[in-house]
Short mmCIF file of C-alpha atoms in Angstrom, two decimals:
data_model
loop_
_atom_site.label_atom_id
_atom_site.label_comp_id
_atom_site.label_asym_id
_atom_site.label_seq_id
_atom_site.Cartn_x
_atom_site.Cartn_y
_atom_site.Cartn_z
CA MET V 1 0.00 0.00 0.00
CA GLU V 2 2.85 2.40 0.83
CA ALA V 3 4.36 1.66 -2.58
CA LEU V 4 1.03 2.51 -4.20
CA PHE V 5 0.85 5.85 -2.33
CA LEU V 6 4.43 6.60 -3.41
CA LEU V 7 3.57 5.86 -7.04
CA ILE V 8 0.50 8.12 -6.87
CA ALA V 9 2.60 10.90 -5.34
CA LEU V 10 5.25 10.59 -8.05
CA VAL V 11 2.60 10.73 -10.76
CA ALA V 12 1.06 13.83 -9.16
CA VAL V 13 4.42 15.57 -8.90
CA PHE V 14 5.19 14.78 -12.53
CA GLY V 15 1.82 16.05 -13.70
CA VAL V 16 1.76 19.23 -11.60
CA VAL V 17 5.42 20.25 -11.62
CA VAL V 18 7.47 18.49 -14.30
CA LEU V 19 5.03 18.61 -17.21
CA PRO V 20 4.34 22.37 -16.87
CA LEU V 21 8.09 23.02 -16.68
CA LEU V 22 8.68 21.00 -19.82
CA ARG V 23 5.80 22.77 -21.58
CA ARG V 24 7.09 26.20 -20.63
CA ARG V 25 10.57 25.21 -21.83
CA ARG V 26 9.11 24.01 -25.15
CA GLU V 27 7.11 27.23 -25.54
CA ARG V 28 10.22 29.30 -24.83
CA GLU V 29 12.20 27.34 -27.44
CA GLU V 30 9.36 27.86 -29.95
CA PHE V 31 9.38 31.60 -29.25
CA GLU V 32 13.15 31.73 -29.79
CA ARG V 33 12.91 29.80 -33.07
CA ALA V 34 10.03 32.00 -34.23
CA ALA V 35 12.02 35.12 -33.42
CA ALA V 36 14.92 33.83 -35.51
CA ASN V 37 12.57 32.94 -38.35
CA ALA V 38 10.97 36.37 -38.25
CA GLN V 39 14.39 37.98 -38.72
CA THR V 40 15.35 35.76 -41.69
CA ARG V 41 12.09 35.74 -43.66
CA THR V 42 13.28 38.83 -45.53
CA GLY V 43 16.75 39.90 -46.45
CA PRO V 44 18.37 43.12 -45.20
CA GLY V 45 16.38 46.11 -46.34
CA GLU V 46 13.71 43.92 -48.00
CA ARG V 47 10.04 43.60 -47.19
CA SER V 48 7.55 41.07 -48.48
CA PRO V 49 4.54 42.51 -50.35
CA ASP V 50 2.07 41.79 -47.54
CA GLN V 51 4.15 43.45 -44.82
CA VAL V 52 3.45 46.91 -43.51
CA SER V 53 6.00 49.20 -41.91
CA LEU V 54 5.34 49.11 -38.20
CA SER V 55 8.02 51.50 -37.05
CA LYS V 56 7.32 54.50 -34.87
CA ASP V 57 8.15 57.93 -36.24
CA GLY V 58 11.82 58.59 -35.67
CA ALA V 59 12.63 54.96 -34.86
CA SER V 60 14.52 52.62 -37.13
CA ALA V 61 12.82 49.35 -38.03
CA THR V 62 14.04 45.81 -38.47
CA ALA V 63 14.17 44.23 -41.91
CA GLY V 64 10.62 42.99 -41.46
CA GLY V 65 9.33 46.43 -40.54
CA LEU V 66 9.16 45.76 -36.79
CA VAL V 67 10.40 48.17 -34.14
CA PRO V 68 13.63 46.77 -32.60
CA VAL V 69 13.26 45.37 -29.10
CA GLU V 70 15.57 48.00 -27.58
CA GLN V 71 13.35 50.77 -28.99
CA LEU V 72 10.02 49.41 -27.71
CA ASP V 73 8.39 52.04 -25.48
CA ILE V 74 7.48 50.61 -22.07
CA ARG V 75 5.87 53.87 -20.91
CA LEU V 76 2.80 53.74 -23.15
CA PRO V 77 0.37 51.13 -24.51
CA GLY V 78 0.08 52.97 -27.82
CA PRO V 79 1.03 56.17 -29.64
CA ASP V 80 0.52 59.56 -28.02
CA ASP V 81 2.96 61.95 -29.65
CA ALA V 82 1.73 64.99 -27.73
CA LEU V 83 2.31 63.22 -24.42
CA VAL V 84 5.74 61.92 -25.43
CA ASP V 85 6.85 65.40 -26.54
CA ALA V 86 5.59 67.03 -23.34
CA LEU V 87 7.07 64.33 -21.11
CA GLU V 88 10.47 64.38 -22.77
CA GLU V 89 10.63 68.16 -22.56
CA THR V 90 9.63 68.03 -18.89
CA GLN V 91 12.24 65.40 -18.06
CA ARG V 92 14.95 67.13 -20.08
CA THR V 93 14.43 70.50 -18.43
CA GLN V 94 12.94 69.24 -15.13
CA ASP V 95 10.24 71.87 -15.71
CA TRP V 96 6.74 70.54 -15.03
CA ARG V 97 4.96 73.09 -17.25
CA PRO V 98 4.95 71.16 -20.56
CA ALA V 99 3.28 68.21 -18.86
CA GLY V 100 0.97 70.46 -16.86
CA GLN V 101 -0.15 72.41 -19.90
CA LEU V 102 -0.86 69.26 -21.87
CA LEU V 103 -2.94 67.79 -19.07
CA ALA V 104 -4.86 71.05 -18.65
CA LEU V 105 -5.85 70.82 -22.32
CA THR V 106 -6.89 67.16 -22.10
CA ASP V 107 -10.67 67.10 -21.79
CA ASP V 108 -11.42 63.51 -22.80
CA SER V 109 -11.67 61.57 -19.53
CA GLU V 110 -10.32 58.33 -21.03
CA GLN V 111 -7.28 60.11 -22.45
CA ARG V 112 -6.81 62.12 -19.27
CA TRP V 113 -6.77 58.91 -17.21
CA GLN V 114 -4.24 57.35 -19.58
CA ARG V 115 -2.00 60.42 -19.52
CA VAL V 116 -2.14 60.74 -15.73
CA GLN V 117 -1.09 57.10 -15.42
CA SER V 118 1.75 57.55 -17.91
CA LEU V 119 3.08 60.76 -16.37
CA ALA V 120 2.98 59.25 -12.90
CA GLY V 121 4.64 56.07 -14.15
CA ALA V 122 7.39 58.05 -15.87
CA ALA V 123 8.06 59.97 -12.64
CA ALA V 124 8.23 56.72 -10.68
CA MET V 125 10.64 55.19 -13.20
CA GLU V 126 12.79 58.32 -13.17
CA LEU V 127 13.01 58.27 -9.37
CA ALA V 128 13.81 54.54 -9.32
CA ALA V 129 16.60 55.01 -11.88
CA TRP V 130 18.06 57.89 -9.86
CA ARG V 131 18.11 55.78 -6.70
CA ALA V 132 19.64 52.82 -8.55
CA ALA V 133 22.40 55.12 -9.82
CA GLY V 134 23.33 56.08 -6.27
CA GLU V 135 21.24 59.23 -5.87
CA GLN V 136 23.79 61.43 -7.61
CA PRO V 137 23.40 65.15 -6.81
CA GLY V 138 21.92 67.00 -9.74
CA GLY V 139 20.51 63.81 -11.26
CA GLN V 140 16.98 63.42 -12.54
CA ASP V 141 14.93 62.44 -9.50
CA ALA V 142 11.40 63.40 -10.61
CA GLY V 143 11.90 66.78 -8.99
CA TRP V 144 9.62 68.27 -11.64
CA LEU V 145 6.65 66.53 -10.01
CA ARG V 146 7.53 67.84 -6.56
CA ARG V 147 7.89 71.36 -7.93
CA TRP V 148 4.58 71.03 -9.76
CA ARG V 149 2.83 70.30 -6.47
CA ALA V 150 4.76 72.98 -4.57
CA GLU V 151 4.29 75.76 -7.13
CA GLN V 152 0.70 74.94 -8.10
CA PRO V 153 -0.96 73.23 -5.14
CA ASN V 154 -4.42 74.03 -6.54
CA ASP V 155 -3.78 72.50 -9.95
CA ALA V 156 -6.01 69.44 -10.37
CA GLY V 157 -3.65 67.87 -12.90
CA GLY V 158 -0.67 68.00 -10.56
CA ALA V 159 -2.70 66.50 -7.73
CA GLN V 160 -3.95 63.70 -9.97
CA VAL V 161 -0.48 62.82 -11.22
CA TYR V 162 0.99 62.93 -7.71
CA ALA V 163 -1.75 60.68 -6.31
CA GLN V 164 -1.15 58.10 -9.03
CA PHE V 165 2.63 58.45 -8.52
CA LEU V 166 2.19 57.55 -4.85
CA VAL V 167 0.11 54.54 -5.84
CA TRP V 168 2.84 53.32 -8.19
CA GLN V 169 5.43 53.88 -5.45
CA ALA V 170 3.46 51.76 -2.98
CA MET V 171 2.64 48.99 -5.46
CA ALA V 172 6.29 48.67 -6.46
CA ASP V 173 6.95 47.05 -3.07
CA PRO V 174 3.79 45.80 -1.30
CA ALA V 175 5.93 44.18 1.41
CA ALA V 176 7.51 47.50 2.46
CA ALA V 177 6.77 48.79 5.95
CA GLU V 178 5.55 52.10 4.54
CA TYR V 179 3.17 50.48 2.02
CA ARG V 180 -0.03 51.44 3.83
CA ILE V 181 1.31 54.85 4.84
CA ILE V 182 2.00 55.74 1.21
CA LEU V 183 -1.45 54.54 0.14
CA GLU V 184 -3.08 56.57 2.91
CA GLU V 185 -1.23 59.64 1.65
CA ALA V 186 -2.36 58.82 -1.89
CA ARG V 187 -5.96 58.65 -0.67
CA THR V 188 -5.60 62.10 0.87
CA VAL V 189 -4.23 63.52 -2.38
CA CYS V 190 -7.07 61.85 -4.32
CA GLY V 191 -9.49 63.74 -2.09
CA GLU V 192 -7.70 67.01 -2.86
CA ALA V 193 -7.78 66.29 -6.59
CA ALA V 194 -11.49 65.49 -6.46
CA ARG V 195 -12.24 68.80 -4.74
CA LEU V 196 -10.21 70.69 -7.35
CA ALA V 197 -12.09 69.07 -10.28
CA PRO V 198 -15.45 67.83 -8.96
CA ASP V 199 -16.70 66.47 -12.29
CA ASP V 200 -13.54 64.57 -13.20
CA PRO V 201 -13.66 60.77 -12.57
CA VAL V 202 -9.85 60.39 -12.64
CA PRO V 203 -9.19 60.89 -8.88
CA TYR V 204 -11.83 58.30 -8.06
CA ILE V 205 -10.34 55.88 -10.59
CA THR V 206 -6.95 56.26 -8.92
CA GLU V 207 -8.63 55.51 -5.60
CA LEU V 208 -9.73 52.15 -7.01
CA PHE V 209 -6.07 51.07 -6.78
CA ILE V 210 -6.04 52.28 -3.18
CA ALA V 211 -9.26 50.38 -2.45
CA ARG V 212 -7.49 47.22 -3.52
CA GLY V 213 -4.33 47.88 -1.51
CA LEU V 214 -6.05 49.07 1.67
CA SER V 215 -8.74 46.35 1.51
CA TYR V 216 -11.81 48.56 1.36
CA ARG V 217 -14.98 46.87 2.57
CA ARG V 218 -17.35 46.02 -0.26
CA PRO V 219 -19.88 48.77 0.66
CA ASP V 220 -17.05 51.33 0.56
CA PHE V 221 -15.89 50.03 -2.80
CA ASP V 222 -19.45 50.21 -4.14
CA ALA V 223 -19.79 53.79 -2.92
CA LEU V 224 -16.52 54.71 -4.66
CA TRP V 225 -17.69 53.01 -7.85
CA ALA V 226 -20.93 54.99 -7.71
CA GLN V 227 -18.92 58.23 -7.69
CA ILE V 228 -17.26 57.13 -10.95
CA THR V 229 -20.39 55.95 -12.74
CA GLN V 230 -22.15 59.22 -11.88
CA ARG V 231 -19.43 61.03 -13.82
CA ASP V 232 -18.67 58.59 -16.67
CA PRO V 233 -20.61 55.30 -16.60
CA ALA V 234 -18.90 53.77 -19.65
CA HIS V 235 -15.30 54.70 -18.78
CA MET V 236 -13.19 51.73 -19.93
CA GLY V 237 -10.17 52.70 -17.87
CA ALA V 238 -12.30 52.81 -14.74
CA HIS V 239 -13.64 49.33 -15.41
CA LEU V 240 -10.11 48.00 -15.94
CA ALA V 241 -9.04 49.53 -12.62
CA ALA V 242 -12.08 48.16 -10.76
CA LEU V 243 -11.93 44.60 -12.07
CA PRO V 244 -8.93 43.36 -10.01
CA TYR V 245 -10.61 44.33 -6.72
CA LEU V 246 -13.45 41.96 -7.63
CA SER V 247 -11.15 39.09 -8.64
CA GLU V 248 -10.31 36.15 -6.42
CA LYS V 249 -6.69 37.34 -6.13
CA TRP V 250 -7.88 40.34 -4.15
CA HIS V 251 -11.26 40.84 -2.48
CA GLY V 252 -13.78 39.05 -4.67
CA SER V 253 -14.13 35.86 -6.67
CA ARG V 254 -14.16 34.68 -10.23
CA ALA V 255 -17.95 34.82 -10.15
CA ASP V 256 -17.84 38.45 -8.94
CA ALA V 257 -15.40 39.48 -11.66
CA ASP V 258 -17.29 37.62 -14.39
CA ALA V 259 -20.60 39.15 -13.31
CA PHE V 260 -19.11 42.66 -13.28
CA ALA V 261 -17.50 42.22 -16.71
CA THR V 262 -20.55 40.59 -18.27
CA ALA V 263 -22.93 43.26 -16.98
CA ALA V 264 -20.67 46.05 -18.23
CA ALA V 265 -20.38 44.42 -21.65
CA ALA V 266 -24.13 43.90 -21.89
CA ASP V 267 -24.89 47.54 -21.06
CA ALA V 268 -22.13 48.99 -23.25
CA PRO V 269 -23.17 51.86 -25.49
CA SER V 270 -22.36 51.77 -29.19
CA GLY V 271 -18.68 52.39 -29.91
CA SER V 272 -17.56 51.39 -26.42
CA LEU V 273 -14.69 49.09 -25.50
CA LEU V 274 -16.64 47.54 -22.62
CA PRO V 275 -17.49 44.35 -24.59
CA ALA V 276 -13.77 43.52 -24.23
CA LEU V 277 -13.94 43.49 -20.43
CA PRO V 278 -14.70 39.74 -20.13
CA LEU V 279 -11.33 38.99 -21.74
CA PHE V 280 -9.63 40.86 -18.90
CA ALA V 281 -11.70 38.89 -16.39
CA VAL V 282 -10.49 35.66 -18.01
CA TYR V 283 -6.90 36.89 -17.84
CA ASP V 284 -7.23 37.75 -14.15
CA HIS V 285 -8.23 34.15 -13.42
CA LEU V 286 -5.84 32.17 -15.58
CA PRO V 287 -4.43 29.27 -13.53
CA ASP V 288 -0.79 29.46 -12.54
CA VAL V 289 -0.34 25.88 -13.72
CA GLN V 290 -2.01 25.41 -17.10
CA LEU V 291 -2.19 21.68 -17.72
CA SER V 292 -4.48 21.89 -20.75
CA PRO V 293 -2.85 23.37 -23.89
CA SER V 294 -6.27 23.57 -25.52
CA MET V 295 -7.79 25.83 -22.86
CA TYR V 296 -7.24 28.88 -25.09
CA GLN V 297 -9.30 27.25 -27.81
CA GLY V 298 -12.25 26.51 -25.54
CA ALA V 299 -15.62 28.23 -25.64
CA VAL V 300 -15.04 30.62 -22.72
CA VAL V 301 -11.83 32.08 -24.12
CA ALA V 302 -13.09 32.01 -27.71
CA ASP V 303 -16.23 33.97 -26.75
CA ALA V 304 -14.16 36.54 -24.83
CA ILE V 305 -11.78 36.95 -27.78
CA GLU V 306 -14.68 37.42 -30.17
CA ALA V 307 -16.24 40.07 -27.94
CA ALA V 308 -12.92 41.92 -27.66
CA GLN V 309 -12.46 41.83 -31.44
CA PHE V 310 -15.98 43.19 -31.83
CA ALA V 311 -15.08 46.01 -29.44
CA VAL V 312 -11.89 47.13 -31.20
CA ASN V 313 -13.52 46.87 -34.61
CA GLY V 314 -16.40 49.12 -33.58
CA VAL V 315 -14.75 51.58 -31.22
CA ARG V 316 -14.44 55.26 -32.06
CA PRO V 317 -11.20 56.16 -33.85
CA ALA V 318 -8.10 56.78 -31.70
CA HIS V 319 -9.69 55.63 -28.45
CA PRO V 320 -6.90 56.00 -25.86
CA VAL V 321 -7.61 52.63 -24.22
CA GLU V 322 -7.92 50.62 -27.45
CA PRO V 323 -4.22 49.58 -27.37
CA HIS V 324 -4.76 47.95 -23.96
CA VAL V 325 -7.34 45.64 -25.52
CA ARG V 326 -5.19 44.87 -28.54
CA HIS V 327 -2.17 43.91 -26.40
CA LEU V 328 -4.24 41.38 -24.46
CA LEU V 329 -5.80 40.13 -27.69
CA LEU V 330 -2.31 39.51 -29.09
CA CYS V 331 -1.46 37.38 -26.06
CA PHE V 332 -4.61 35.27 -26.22
CA LEU V 333 -4.60 34.88 -30.00
CA VAL V 334 -1.02 33.60 -30.00
CA ARG V 335 -1.80 31.16 -27.20
CA ALA V 336 -4.86 30.02 -29.15
CA GLU V 337 -2.61 29.54 -32.22
CA ARG V 338 -4.67 32.03 -34.22
CA TYR V 339 -1.60 33.63 -35.73
CA PRO V 340 -3.02 35.65 -38.65
CA GLU V 341 -5.41 37.42 -36.26
CA ALA V 342 -2.56 37.95 -33.80
CA ALA V 343 -0.47 39.53 -36.56
CA GLU V 344 -3.26 42.05 -37.11
CA GLN V 345 -2.84 43.20 -33.53
CA VAL V 346 0.92 43.53 -33.98
CA ARG V 347 0.35 45.82 -36.96
CA ALA V 348 -1.87 48.01 -34.80
CA ILE V 349 0.27 48.29 -31.66
CA ASP V 350 3.89 47.54 -32.49
CA GLY V 351 6.37 49.91 -30.88
CA TYR V 352 4.66 50.06 -27.47
CA VAL V 353 4.53 47.57 -24.60
CA GLY V 354 3.17 49.53 -21.63
CA ALA V 355 0.13 47.31 -21.12
CA ILE V 356 -1.09 44.04 -19.65
CA PRO V 357 0.10 41.30 -19.98
CA TRP V 358 3.66 42.46 -20.68
CA VAL V 359 3.94 44.81 -17.69
CA ASP V 360 3.08 41.92 -15.37
CA GLY V 361 6.44 40.33 -16.16
CA GLU V 362 10.04 41.28 -15.45
CA ASN V 363 10.90 41.93 -19.11
CA PRO V 364 7.92 43.54 -20.87
CA ALA V 365 9.77 44.27 -24.11
CA GLY V 366 11.27 40.80 -24.36
CA GLN V 367 8.02 39.00 -23.67
CA TYR V 368 6.09 41.14 -26.15
CA ALA V 369 8.79 40.57 -28.78
CA ALA V 370 8.50 36.80 -28.35
CA TYR V 371 4.75 36.85 -28.91
CA ARG V 372 5.18 39.27 -31.81
CA ALA V 373 7.67 36.91 -33.43
CA MET V 374 5.28 33.97 -33.09
CA ALA V 375 2.44 35.95 -34.65
CA ILE V 376 4.50 37.23 -37.60
CA ALA V 377 6.43 34.02 -38.31
CA ARG V 378 3.36 31.77 -38.31
CA GLN V 379 0.72 33.96 -39.89
#
């Protein structure tokens, strides 16, 4: 009997540990081979008739028209030239005004949310790089954001960016002793930002991250969500920020997240990205150990992919959050071995990797490039 138990245990270990490791190794080898194939399909300077130049303005492209890995932009999910120009000028001069002026002129609440996140993320990255370099005097330490707050304390844009910056600082190290203190400060700044721009949903959307980190009770979360829906009921960015709180990894369950995503998709107005929300709910609940290679070809994932494709095909032009959907579509389509459809997403988003799922890993550019290579090589 003991021998039987030992055999069962060995079988379980092989199925749960060894097989997934072998599968991940095989997938990695396939990605590497696909990347090599993608580089050799065309000769230097040549492009096949069906290929489209995917390079960003001002960036050189590979022979196949793809943006080189080292030039992939991890700050943004998609193109926003006005933001890039303002941010680079702000960081070069350490003068907050270019960023502040751009944000003051940004009326679209989806775009404003995206730009607040990106500006705050850039400040956090700048500060982290300065600390990693030994905190050299005179170095770039995101001082422009501090001066923005000090010189214009009543500017709603500065308050919004600073609140999100604090959130990114806290989330960078959830195990830190000051984690809750930083989030409490962020909540205070969110309140200031909300008072400065009462009709703007962005401060409340930032507080959704805080609700997750500080473990808001469900009634408090619902009250916060009501503040957002009163101001912009179909805000895609808000729904993306709210979904993790409702997932089983945080304070809800898979049923809660699915119900939230399904209801939002069902009530979505014409031209909205909300039909894509169920795909994000699926992503939030992917198992850590995926024993079934065919799970991405099953009905649940296939339906979510179809809904997301419907959303991006019908959304208003230049929607700021559309690239977020396309990045996740690329991931799922490659895993489902639907390579021609995945290649369509590459053509729409190549050059940028500041989105889920890439930012959830340690090497966003490298992981995106591997999926990109699979999509292009096998289309």
